[in-house]
CSV table of C-alpha atoms in Angstrom, one decimal:
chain,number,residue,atom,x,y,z
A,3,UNK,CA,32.8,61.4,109.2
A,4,UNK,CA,33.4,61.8,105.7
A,5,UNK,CA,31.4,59.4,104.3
A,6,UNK,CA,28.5,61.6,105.9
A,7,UNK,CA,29.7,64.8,104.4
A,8,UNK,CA,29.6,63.0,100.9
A,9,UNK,CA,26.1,61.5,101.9
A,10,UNK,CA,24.6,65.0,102.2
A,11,UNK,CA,26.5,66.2,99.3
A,12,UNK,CA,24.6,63.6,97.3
A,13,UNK,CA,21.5,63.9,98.7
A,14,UNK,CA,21.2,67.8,98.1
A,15,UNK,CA,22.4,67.1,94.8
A,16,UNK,CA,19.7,64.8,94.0
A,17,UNK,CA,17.0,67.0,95.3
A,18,UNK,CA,18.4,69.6,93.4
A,19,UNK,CA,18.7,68.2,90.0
A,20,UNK,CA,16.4,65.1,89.9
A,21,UNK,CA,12.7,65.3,90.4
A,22,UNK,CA,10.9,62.4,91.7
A,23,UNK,CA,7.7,61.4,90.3
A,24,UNK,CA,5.2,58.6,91.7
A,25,UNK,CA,6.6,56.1,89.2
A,26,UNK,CA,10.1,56.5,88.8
A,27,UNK,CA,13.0,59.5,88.6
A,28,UNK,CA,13.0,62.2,86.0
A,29,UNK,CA,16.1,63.4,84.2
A,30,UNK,CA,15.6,67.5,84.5
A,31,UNK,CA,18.1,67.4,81.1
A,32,UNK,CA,15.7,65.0,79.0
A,33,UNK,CA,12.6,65.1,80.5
A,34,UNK,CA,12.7,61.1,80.6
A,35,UNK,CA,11.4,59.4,83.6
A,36,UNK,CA,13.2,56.1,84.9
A,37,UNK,CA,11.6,53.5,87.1
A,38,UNK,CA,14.4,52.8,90.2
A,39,UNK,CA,14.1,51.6,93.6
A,40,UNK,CA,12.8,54.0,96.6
A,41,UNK,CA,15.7,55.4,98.1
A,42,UNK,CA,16.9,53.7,101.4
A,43,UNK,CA,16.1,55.7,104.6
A,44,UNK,CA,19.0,57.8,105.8
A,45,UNK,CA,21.5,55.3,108.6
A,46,UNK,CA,20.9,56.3,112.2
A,47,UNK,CA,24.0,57.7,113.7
A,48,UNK,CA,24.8,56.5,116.7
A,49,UNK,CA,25.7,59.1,120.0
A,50,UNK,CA,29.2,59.8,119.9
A,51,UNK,CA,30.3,58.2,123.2
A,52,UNK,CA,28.8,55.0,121.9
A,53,UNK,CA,31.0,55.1,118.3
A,54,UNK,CA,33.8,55.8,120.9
A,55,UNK,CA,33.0,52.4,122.7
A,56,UNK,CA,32.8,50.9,119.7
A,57,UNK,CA,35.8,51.9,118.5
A,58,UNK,CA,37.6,51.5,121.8
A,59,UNK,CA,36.2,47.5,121.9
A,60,UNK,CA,37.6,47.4,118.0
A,61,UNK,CA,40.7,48.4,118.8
A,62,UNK,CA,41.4,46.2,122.2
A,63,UNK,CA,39.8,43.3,120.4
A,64,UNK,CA,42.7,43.9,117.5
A,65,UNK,CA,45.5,44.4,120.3
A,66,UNK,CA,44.5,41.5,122.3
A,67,UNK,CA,44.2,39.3,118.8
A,68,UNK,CA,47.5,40.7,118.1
A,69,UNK,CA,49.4,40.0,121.3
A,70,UNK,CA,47.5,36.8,121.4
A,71,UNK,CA,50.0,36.2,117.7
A,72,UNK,CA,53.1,37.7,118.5
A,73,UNK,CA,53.1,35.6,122.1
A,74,UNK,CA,52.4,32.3,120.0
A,75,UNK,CA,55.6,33.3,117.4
A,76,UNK,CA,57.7,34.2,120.7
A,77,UNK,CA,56.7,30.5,121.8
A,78,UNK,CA,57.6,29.0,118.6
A,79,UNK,CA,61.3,30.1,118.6
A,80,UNK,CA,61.6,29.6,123.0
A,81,UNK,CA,60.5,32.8,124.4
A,82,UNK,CA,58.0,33.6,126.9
A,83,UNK,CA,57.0,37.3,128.2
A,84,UNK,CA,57.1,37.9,131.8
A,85,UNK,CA,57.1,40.8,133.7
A,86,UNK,CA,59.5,42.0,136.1
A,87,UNK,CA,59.9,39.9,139.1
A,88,UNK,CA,62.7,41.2,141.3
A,89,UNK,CA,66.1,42.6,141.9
A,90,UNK,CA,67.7,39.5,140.1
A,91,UNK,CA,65.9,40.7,136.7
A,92,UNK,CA,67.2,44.1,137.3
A,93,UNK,CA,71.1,43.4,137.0
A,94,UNK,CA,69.9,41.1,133.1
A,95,UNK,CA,68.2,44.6,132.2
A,96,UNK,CA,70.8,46.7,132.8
A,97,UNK,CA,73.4,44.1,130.9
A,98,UNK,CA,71.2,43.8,127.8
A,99,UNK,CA,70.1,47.7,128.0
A,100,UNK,CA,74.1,48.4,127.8
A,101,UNK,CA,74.9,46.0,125.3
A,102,UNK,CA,72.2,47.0,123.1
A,103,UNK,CA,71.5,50.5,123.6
A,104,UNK,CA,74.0,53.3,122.7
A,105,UNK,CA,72.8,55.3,125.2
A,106,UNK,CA,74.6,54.4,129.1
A,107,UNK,CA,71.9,54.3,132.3
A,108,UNK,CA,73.3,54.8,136.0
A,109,UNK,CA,71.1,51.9,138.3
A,110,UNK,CA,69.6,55.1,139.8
A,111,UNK,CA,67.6,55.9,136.0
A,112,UNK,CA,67.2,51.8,136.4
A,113,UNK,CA,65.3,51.9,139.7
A,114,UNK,CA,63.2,55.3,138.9
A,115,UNK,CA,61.4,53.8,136.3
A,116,UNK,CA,61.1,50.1,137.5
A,117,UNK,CA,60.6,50.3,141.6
A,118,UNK,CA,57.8,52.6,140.9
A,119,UNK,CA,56.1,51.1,137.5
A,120,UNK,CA,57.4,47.3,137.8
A,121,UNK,CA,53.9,46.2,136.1
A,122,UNK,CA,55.1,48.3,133.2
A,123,UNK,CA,58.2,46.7,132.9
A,124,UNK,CA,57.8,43.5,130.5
A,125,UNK,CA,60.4,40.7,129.6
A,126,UNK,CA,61.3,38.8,127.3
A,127,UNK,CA,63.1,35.0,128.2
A,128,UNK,CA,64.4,32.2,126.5
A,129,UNK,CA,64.4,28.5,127.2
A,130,UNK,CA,67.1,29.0,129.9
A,131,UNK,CA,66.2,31.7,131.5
A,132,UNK,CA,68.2,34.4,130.5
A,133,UNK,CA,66.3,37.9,129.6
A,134,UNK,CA,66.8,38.8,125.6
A,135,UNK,CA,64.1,41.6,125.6
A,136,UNK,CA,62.9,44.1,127.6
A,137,UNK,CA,60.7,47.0,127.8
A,138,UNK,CA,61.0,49.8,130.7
A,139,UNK,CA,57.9,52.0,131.1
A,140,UNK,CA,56.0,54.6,133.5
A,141,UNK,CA,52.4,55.9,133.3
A,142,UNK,CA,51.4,59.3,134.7
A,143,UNK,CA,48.0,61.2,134.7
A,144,UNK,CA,48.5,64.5,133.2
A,145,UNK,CA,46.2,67.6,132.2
A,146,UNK,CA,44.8,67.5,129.0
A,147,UNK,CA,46.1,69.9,127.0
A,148,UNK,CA,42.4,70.5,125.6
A,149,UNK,CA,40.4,70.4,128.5
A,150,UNK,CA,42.5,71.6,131.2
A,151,UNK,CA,40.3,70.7,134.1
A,152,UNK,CA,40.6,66.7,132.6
A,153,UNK,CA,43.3,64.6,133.3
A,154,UNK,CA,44.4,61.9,130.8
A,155,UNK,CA,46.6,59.0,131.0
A,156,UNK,CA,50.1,59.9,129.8
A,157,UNK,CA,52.4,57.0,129.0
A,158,UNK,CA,55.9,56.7,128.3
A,159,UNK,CA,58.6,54.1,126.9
A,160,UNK,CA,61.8,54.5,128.6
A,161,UNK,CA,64.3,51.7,127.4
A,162,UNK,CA,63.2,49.0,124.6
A,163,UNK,CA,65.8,46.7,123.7
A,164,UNK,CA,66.7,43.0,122.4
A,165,UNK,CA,69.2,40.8,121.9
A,166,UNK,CA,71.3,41.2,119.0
A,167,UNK,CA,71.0,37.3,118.2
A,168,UNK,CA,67.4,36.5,118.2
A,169,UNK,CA,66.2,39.9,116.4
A,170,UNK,CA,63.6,39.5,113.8
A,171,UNK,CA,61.2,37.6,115.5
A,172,UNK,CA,59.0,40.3,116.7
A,173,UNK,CA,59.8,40.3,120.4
A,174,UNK,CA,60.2,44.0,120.5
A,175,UNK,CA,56.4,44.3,118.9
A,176,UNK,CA,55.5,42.0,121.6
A,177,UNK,CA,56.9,43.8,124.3
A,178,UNK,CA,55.3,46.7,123.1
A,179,UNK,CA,52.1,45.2,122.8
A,180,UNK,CA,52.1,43.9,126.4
A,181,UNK,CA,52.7,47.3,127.8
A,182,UNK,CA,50.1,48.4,125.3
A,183,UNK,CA,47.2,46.4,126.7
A,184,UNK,CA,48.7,47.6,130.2
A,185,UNK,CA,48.6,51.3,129.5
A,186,UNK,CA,45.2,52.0,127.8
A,187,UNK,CA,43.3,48.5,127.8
């Protein structure tokens, strides 16, 4: 968007203050004429909702090349992303959530968000098993705030935590990236 503003800023100041003749451009301070090049035609702008797709495919292609990273340095120190599979993953969330997290949960904040978002509830396991990250979210359509007849996707992260002893390896940006391509890819 800007660099269109400055294009038509340059353009009308080059109609205004240089005249072109058939062989070249004249300077309106000396009177000199200059041979140069013809000037390119203007770029064709593309629709808007098409430099929206483009953008869009940009930025999953970037998220999915990303992921694709952080899963492959997750693999290199043991650690696999799942998501949640069951009551049996719910007590290791609820252990590493109170360990790691200042804040306490009852099991009834627990099952609000997973029993009725599970796909939005990603985690993160080691060699043996045992969860060491895990992201807790929910999705909701809510009214745009612009358009109020439009509803938008709303997302939320709930709980985000990992294990004090294998921190620094990214699994946190991982986590978020899974729920990422889940929300809004």
């Amino acid at each position: 968007m800007e660099d269109d503003g400055l294009e038509m800023v340059l353009s009308s100041l080059a109609s205004s203050s240089i005249n072109s003749a058939e062989d070249g451009v004249q300077c309106p301070a000396t009177k000199e004429t200059s041979p140069v090049a013809a000037p390119s035609p203007p770029a064709t702008r593309l629709p808007e909702h098409e430099r929206q797709q483009r953008v869009e495919e940009e930025r999953r292609q970037k998220v999915l090349s990303l992921k694709t990273s952080l899963v492959a340095l997750g693999a290199e120190h043991g650690v696999r992303y799942i998501t949640y599979g069951g009551e049996h993953h719910l007590h290791e969330i609820m252990d590493l959530i109170t360990r790691d997290l200042s804040e306490p949960y009852s099991i009834y904040t627990y099952r609000y968000f997973i029993y009725q978002w599970p796909k939005l509830c990603h985690l993160a396991v080691n060699e043996e098993g045992k969860v060491v990250g895990a992201i807790v979210c929910k999705m909701e359509n809510a009214k745009n705030s612009t358009f109020r007849l439009e509803t938008v996707k709303r997302g939320y992260i709930a709980m985000l935590a990992v294990d004090k002893t294998i921190r620094r390896v990214k699994i946190g940006g991982c986590l978020f990236v899974h729920t990422d391509t889940d929300l809004f890819l």
